[in-house]
CSV table of C-alpha atoms and ligand atoms in Angstrom, one decimal:
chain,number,residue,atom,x,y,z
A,1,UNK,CA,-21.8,175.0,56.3
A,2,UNK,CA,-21.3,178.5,56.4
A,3,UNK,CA,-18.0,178.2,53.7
A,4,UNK,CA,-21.1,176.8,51.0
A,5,UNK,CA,-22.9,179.9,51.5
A,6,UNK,CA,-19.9,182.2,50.8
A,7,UNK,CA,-19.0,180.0,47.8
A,8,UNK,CA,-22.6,180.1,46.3
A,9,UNK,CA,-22.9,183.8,46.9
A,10,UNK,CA,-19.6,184.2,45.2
A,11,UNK,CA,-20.7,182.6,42.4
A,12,UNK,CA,-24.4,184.2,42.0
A,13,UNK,CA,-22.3,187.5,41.5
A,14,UNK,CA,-20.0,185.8,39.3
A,15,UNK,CA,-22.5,184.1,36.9
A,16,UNK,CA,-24.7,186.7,37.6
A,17,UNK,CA,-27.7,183.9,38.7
A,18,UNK,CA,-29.2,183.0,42.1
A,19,UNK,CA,-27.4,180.2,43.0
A,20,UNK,CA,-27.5,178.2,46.4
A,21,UNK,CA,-26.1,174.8,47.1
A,22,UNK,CA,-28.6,173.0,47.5
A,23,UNK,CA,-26.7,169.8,47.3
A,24,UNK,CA,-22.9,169.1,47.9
A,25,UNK,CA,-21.5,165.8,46.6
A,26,UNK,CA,-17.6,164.7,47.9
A,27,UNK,CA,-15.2,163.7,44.4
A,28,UNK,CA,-12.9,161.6,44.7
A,29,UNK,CA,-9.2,161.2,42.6
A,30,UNK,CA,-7.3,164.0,43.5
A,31,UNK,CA,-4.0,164.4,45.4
A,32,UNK,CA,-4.0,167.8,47.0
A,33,UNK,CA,-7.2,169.6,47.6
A,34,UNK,CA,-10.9,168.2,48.6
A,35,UNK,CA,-13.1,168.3,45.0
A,36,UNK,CA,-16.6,168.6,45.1
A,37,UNK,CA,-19.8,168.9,43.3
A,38,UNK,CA,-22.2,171.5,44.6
A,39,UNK,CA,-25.4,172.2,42.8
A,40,UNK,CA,-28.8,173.6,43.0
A,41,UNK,CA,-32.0,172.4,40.4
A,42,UNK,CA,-30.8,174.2,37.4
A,43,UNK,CA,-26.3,174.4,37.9
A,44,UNK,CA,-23.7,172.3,39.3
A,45,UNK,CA,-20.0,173.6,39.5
A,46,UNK,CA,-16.5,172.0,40.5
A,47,UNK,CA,-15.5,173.5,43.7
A,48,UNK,CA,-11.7,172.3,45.4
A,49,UNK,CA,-11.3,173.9,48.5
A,50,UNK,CA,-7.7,173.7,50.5
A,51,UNK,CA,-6.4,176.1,53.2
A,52,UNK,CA,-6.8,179.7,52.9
A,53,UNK,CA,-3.4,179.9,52.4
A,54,UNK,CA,-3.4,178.2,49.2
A,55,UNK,CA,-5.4,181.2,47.5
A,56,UNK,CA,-2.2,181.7,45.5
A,57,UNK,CA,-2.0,178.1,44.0
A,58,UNK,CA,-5.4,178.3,43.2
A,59,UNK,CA,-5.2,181.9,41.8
A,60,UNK,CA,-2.1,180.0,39.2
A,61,UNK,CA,-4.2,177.2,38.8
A,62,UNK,CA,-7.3,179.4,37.1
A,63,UNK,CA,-4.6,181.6,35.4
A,64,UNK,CA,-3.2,178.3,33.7
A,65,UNK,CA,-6.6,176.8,32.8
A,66,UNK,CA,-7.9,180.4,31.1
A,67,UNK,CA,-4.2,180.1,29.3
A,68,UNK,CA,-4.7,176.3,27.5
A,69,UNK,CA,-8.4,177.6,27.2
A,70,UNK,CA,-7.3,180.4,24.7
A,71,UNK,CA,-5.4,178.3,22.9
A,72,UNK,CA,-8.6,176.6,21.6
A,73,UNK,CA,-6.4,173.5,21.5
A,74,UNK,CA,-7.9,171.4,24.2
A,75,UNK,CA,-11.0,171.6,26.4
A,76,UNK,CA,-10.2,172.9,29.7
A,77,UNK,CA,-13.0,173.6,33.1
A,78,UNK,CA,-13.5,177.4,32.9
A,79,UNK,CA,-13.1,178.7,36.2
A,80,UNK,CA,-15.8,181.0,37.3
A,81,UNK,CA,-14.3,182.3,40.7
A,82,UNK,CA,-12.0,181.5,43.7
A,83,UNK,CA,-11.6,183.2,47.4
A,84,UNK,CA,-11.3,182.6,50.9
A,85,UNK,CA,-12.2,183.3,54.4
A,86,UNK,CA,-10.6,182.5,57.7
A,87,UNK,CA,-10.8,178.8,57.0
A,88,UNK,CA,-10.4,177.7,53.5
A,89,UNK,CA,-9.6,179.1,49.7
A,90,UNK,CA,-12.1,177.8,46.9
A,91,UNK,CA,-11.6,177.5,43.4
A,92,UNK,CA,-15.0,177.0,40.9
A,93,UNK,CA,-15.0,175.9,37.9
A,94,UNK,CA,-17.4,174.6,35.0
A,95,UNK,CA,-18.3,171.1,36.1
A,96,UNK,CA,-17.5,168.5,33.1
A,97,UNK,CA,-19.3,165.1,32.8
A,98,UNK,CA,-15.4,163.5,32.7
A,99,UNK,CA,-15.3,159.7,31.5
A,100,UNK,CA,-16.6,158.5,28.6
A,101,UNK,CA,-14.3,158.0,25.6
A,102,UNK,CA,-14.5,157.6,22.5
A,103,UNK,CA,-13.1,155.5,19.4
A,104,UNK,CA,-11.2,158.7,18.6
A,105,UNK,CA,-10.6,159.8,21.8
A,106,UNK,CA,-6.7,159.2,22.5
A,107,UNK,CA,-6.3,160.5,18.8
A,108,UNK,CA,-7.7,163.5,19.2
A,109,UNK,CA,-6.0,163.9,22.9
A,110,UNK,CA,-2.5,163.7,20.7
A,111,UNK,CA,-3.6,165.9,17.8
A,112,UNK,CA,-5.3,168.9,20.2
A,113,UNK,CA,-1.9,168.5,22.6
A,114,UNK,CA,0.0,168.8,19.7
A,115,UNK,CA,-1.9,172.2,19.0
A,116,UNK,CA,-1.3,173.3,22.1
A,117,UNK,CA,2.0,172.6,21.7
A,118,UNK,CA,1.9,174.6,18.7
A,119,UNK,CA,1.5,177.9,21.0
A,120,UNK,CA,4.5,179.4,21.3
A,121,UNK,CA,5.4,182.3,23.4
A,122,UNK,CA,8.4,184.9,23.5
A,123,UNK,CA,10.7,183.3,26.2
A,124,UNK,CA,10.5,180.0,28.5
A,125,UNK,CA,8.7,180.2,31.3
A,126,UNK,CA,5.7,182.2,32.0
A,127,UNK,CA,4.1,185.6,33.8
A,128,UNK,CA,3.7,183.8,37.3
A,129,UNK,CA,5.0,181.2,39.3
A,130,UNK,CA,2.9,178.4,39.7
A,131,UNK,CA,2.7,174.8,41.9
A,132,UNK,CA,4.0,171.3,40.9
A,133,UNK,CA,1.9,168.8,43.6
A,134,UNK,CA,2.3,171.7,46.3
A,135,UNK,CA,6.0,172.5,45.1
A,136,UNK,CA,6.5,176.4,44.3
A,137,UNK,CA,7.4,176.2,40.5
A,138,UNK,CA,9.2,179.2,39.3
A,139,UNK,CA,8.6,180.6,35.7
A,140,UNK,CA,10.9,183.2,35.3
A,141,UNK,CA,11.3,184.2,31.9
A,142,UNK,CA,14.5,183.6,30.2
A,143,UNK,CA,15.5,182.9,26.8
A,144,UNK,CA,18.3,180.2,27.2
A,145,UNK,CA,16.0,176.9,27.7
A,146,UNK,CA,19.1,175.0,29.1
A,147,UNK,CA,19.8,177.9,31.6
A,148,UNK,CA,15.9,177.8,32.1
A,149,UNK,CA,16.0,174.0,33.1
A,150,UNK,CA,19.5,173.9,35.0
A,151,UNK,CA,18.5,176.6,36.9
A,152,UNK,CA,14.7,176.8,37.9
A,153,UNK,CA,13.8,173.2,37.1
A,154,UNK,CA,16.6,170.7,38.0
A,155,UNK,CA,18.6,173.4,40.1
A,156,UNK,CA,15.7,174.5,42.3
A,157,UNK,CA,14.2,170.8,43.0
A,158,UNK,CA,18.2,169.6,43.8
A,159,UNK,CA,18.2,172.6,46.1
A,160,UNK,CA,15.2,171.5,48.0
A,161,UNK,CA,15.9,168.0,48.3
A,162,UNK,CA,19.3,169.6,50.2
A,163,UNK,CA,17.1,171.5,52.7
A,164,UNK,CA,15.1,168.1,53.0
A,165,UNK,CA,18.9,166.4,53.8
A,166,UNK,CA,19.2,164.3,51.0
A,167,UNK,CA,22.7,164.6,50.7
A,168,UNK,CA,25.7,162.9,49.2
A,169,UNK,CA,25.6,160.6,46.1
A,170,UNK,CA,22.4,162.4,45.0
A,171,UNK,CA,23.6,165.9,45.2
A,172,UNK,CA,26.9,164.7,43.5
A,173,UNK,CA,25.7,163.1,40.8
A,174,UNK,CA,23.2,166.6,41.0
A,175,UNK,CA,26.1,168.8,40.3
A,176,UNK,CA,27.5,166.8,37.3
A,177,UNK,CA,23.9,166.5,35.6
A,178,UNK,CA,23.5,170.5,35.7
A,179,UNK,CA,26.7,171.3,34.6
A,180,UNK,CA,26.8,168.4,31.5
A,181,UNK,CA,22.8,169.3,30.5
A,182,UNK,CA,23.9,171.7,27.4
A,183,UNK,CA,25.3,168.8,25.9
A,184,UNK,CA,22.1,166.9,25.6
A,185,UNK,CA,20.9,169.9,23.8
A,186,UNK,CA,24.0,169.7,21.0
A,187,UNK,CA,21.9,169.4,17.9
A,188,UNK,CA,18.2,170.8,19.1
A,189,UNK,CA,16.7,174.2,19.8
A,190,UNK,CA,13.6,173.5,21.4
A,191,UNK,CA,11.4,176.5,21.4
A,192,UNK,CA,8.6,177.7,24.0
A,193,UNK,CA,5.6,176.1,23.8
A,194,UNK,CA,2.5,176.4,26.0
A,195,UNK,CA,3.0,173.3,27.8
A,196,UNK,CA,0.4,171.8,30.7
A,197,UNK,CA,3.6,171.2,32.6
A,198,UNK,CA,2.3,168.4,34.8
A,199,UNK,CA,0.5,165.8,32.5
A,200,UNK,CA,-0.1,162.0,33.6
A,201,UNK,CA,-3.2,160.1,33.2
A,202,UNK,CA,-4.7,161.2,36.2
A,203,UNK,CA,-4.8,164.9,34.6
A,204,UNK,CA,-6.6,163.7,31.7
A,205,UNK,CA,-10.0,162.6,30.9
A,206,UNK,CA,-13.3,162.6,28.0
A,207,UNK,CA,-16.3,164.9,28.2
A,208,UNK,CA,-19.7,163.3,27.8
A,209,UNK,CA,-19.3,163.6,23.9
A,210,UNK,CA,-15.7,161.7,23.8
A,211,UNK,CA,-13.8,164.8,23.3
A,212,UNK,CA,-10.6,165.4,25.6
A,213,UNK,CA,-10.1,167.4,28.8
A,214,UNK,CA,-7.5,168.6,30.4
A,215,UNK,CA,-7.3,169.1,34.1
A,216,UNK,CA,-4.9,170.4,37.1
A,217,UNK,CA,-1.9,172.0,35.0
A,218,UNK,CA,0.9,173.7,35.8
A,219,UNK,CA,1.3,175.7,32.9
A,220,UNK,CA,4.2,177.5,31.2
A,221,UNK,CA,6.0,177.6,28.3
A,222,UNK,CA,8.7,175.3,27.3
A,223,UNK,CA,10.3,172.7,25.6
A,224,UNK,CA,7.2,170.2,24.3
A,225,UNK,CA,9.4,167.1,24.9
A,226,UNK,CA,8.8,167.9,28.9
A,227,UNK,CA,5.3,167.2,28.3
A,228,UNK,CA,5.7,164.3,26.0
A,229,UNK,CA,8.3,162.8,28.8
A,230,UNK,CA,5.9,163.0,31.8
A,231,UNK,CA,3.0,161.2,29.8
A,232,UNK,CA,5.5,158.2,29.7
A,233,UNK,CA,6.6,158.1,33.8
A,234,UNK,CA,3.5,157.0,34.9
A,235,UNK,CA,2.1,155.8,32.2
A,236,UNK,CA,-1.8,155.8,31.0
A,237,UNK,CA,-1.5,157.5,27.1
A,238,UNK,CA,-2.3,154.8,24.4
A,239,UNK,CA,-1.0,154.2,21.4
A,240,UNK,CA,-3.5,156.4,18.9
A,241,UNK,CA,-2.1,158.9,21.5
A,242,UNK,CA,1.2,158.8,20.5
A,243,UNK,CA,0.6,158.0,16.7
A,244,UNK,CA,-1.6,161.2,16.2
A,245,UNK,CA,0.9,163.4,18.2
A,246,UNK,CA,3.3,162.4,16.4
A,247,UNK,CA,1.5,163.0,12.8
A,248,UNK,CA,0.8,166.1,14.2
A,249,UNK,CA,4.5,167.0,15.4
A,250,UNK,CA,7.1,164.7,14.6
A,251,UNK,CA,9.0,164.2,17.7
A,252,UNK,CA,13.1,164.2,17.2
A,253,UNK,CA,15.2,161.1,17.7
A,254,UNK,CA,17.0,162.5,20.9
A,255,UNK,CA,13.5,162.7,22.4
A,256,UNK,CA,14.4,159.4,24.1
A,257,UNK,CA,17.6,160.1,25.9
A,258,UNK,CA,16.1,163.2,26.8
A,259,UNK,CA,12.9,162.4,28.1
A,260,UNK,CA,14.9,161.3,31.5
A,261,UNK,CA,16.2,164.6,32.2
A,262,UNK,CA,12.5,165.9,32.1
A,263,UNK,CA,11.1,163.3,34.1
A,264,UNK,CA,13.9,163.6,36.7
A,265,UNK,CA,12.3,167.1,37.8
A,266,UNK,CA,9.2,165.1,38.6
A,267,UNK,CA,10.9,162.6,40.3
A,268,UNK,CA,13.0,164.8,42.2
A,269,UNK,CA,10.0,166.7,43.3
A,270,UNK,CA,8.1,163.3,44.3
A,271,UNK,CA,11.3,162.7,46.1
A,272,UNK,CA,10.4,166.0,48.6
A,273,UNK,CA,7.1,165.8,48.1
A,274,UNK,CA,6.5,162.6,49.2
A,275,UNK,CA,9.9,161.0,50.8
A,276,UNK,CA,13.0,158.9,50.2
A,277,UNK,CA,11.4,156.4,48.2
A,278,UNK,CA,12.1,158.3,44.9
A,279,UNK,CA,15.9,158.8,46.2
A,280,UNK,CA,16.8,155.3,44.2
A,281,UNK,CA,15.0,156.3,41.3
A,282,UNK,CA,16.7,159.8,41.2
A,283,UNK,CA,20.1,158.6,41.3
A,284,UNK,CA,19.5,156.1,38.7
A,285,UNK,CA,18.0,158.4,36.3
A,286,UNK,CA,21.3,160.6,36.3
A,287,UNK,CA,23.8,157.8,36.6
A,288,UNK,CA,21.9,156.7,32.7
A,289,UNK,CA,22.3,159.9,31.9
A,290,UNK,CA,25.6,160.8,32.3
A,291,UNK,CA,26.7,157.0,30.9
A,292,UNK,CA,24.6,158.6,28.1
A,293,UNK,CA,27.0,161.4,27.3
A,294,UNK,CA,30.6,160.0,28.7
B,301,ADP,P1,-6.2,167.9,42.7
B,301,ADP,O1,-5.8,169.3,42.5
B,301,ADP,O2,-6.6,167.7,44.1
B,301,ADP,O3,-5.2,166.9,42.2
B,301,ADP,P2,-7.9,167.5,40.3
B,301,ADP,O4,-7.9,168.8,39.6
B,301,ADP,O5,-7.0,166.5,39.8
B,301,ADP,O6,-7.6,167.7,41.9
B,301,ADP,O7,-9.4,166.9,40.4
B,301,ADP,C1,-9.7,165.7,41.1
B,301,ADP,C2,-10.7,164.9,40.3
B,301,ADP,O8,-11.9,165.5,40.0
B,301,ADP,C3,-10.1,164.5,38.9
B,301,ADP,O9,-9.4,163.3,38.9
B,301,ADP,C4,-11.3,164.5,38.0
B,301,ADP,O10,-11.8,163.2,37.9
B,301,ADP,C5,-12.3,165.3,38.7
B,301,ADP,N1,-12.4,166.7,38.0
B,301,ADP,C6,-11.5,167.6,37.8
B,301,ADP,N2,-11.9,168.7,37.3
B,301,ADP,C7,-13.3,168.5,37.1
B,301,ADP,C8,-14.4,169.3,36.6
B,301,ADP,N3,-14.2,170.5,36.1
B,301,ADP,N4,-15.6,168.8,36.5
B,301,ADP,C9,-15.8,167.5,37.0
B,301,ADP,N5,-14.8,166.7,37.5
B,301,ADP,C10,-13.6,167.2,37.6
């Protein structure tokens, strides 16, 4: 196909070798782009391809990758290159051997995320937007972390879900959520820390030695409890996870109530990303809540 041939010329000048794709292998597991393995004799790179439109989320997604991979915290893929034509946008990476844990795997996942964690920039948010699932997230920096999620988290997914007509009790109990969040925040200042801003256990894996990857983020910087919270909503993080986190960076008390108001942005946005099945779940997260604080 003539997109290969533009992707392995791409990455000849990139890498600076002769490369051809000699073989292309489908890879299955994710949820927005087509992954694949191409390789010649010698090389094999992770390629996900998409519409050319979605140069940009790509162009965020190698931005946020070369981020965590400075931090020296985790393993990240390095991405070599991305582009487009008239027909599709590519992003390469390093391909990783992904799979194969470990006794101290899930240990050393919590201690290098609680690095990363350890990262901290200026202000929340970050120098570009970026994409949650195919949701612009906006990372406008601000130095108010309340203001920050009321406005450009919460706010901006309630928004949405109105332009999607979900209406009524959800927006309501919307309203009363964003203007009660400072209270959850009464004895806590979190502070900005480089987060991978969309972690469940499908964004997560071992390299060939055990050690931990981390895959697909949607980087910026902000409270650590956001990350911590997502973990939890779908589960998939053991034990020797949390433990060694936690020995790392001990985790406040009022991580618990507040967990839900992180996880709510991720339901909300699986709510207009993927329909009124998460409506339920939305409105019964801020109804806890607000019990929580009346
Ligand atoms: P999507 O953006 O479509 O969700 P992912 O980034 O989650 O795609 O990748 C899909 C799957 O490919 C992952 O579940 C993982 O198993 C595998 N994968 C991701 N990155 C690499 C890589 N650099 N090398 C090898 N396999 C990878």
């Amino acid at each position: 196909m003539q997109d290969w041939t533009e992707i392995a010329a791409q990455i000849s000048t990139s890498s600076g070798r002769l490369f051809n794709a000699e073989k292309v292998n489908v890879i299955g597991g994710g949820c927005i782009n087509q992954a694949y393995c191409i390789a010649n004799q010698e090389e094999r790179y992770f390629v996900k391809l998409n519409q050319a439109a979605s140069l940009p989320m790509f162009e965020a997604e190698a931005a946020g990758l070369q981020e965590i991979s400075q931090s020296a915290a985790l393993r990240v893929p390095i991405p070599l290159c991305w582009g487009k034509n008239d027909r599709v946008a590519w992003l390469v990476l390093e391909f990783i051997e992904l799979g194969h844990t470990a006794r101290s795997s899930a240990a050393e996942l919590g201690a290098g995320l609680a690095a990363m964690h350890r990262v901290y920039a200026e202000q929340f948010g970050w120098v570009r937007n970026n994409t949650i699932g195919n949701t612009p997230q906006i990372n406008t920096q601000k130095s108010d972390w309340v203001d920050f999620w009321r406005k450009l988290r919460l706010g901006y997914q309630l928004d949405l879900a109105k332009a999607n007509g979900y209406n009524g009790k959800l927006q309501s109990l919307g309203a009363q959520t964003l203007s009660d969040l400072h209270l959850f925040f009464d004895n806590i200042s979190p502070q900005p820390s480089l987060l991978h801003g969309d972690l469940w256990g499908g964004n997560y894996s071992y390299d060939d030695t055990g050690k931990p990857v981390l895959f697909d983020p949607a980087v910026y910087y902000g409270d650590r409890e956001a990350d911590l919270a997502m973990t939890e909503l779908f589960g998939g993080f053991s034990n020797d996870f949390y433990s060694a986190y936690r020995h790392e960076y001990p985790i406040d008390s009022g991580y618990n109530v507040r967990k839900e108001i992180y996880n709510l942005y991720h339901v909300l946005n699986h709510l207009n990303l993927f329909g009124s099945g998460y409506r339920n779940q939305a409105e019964q997260m801020m109804n806890r809540l607000l019990t929580e604080i009346r």
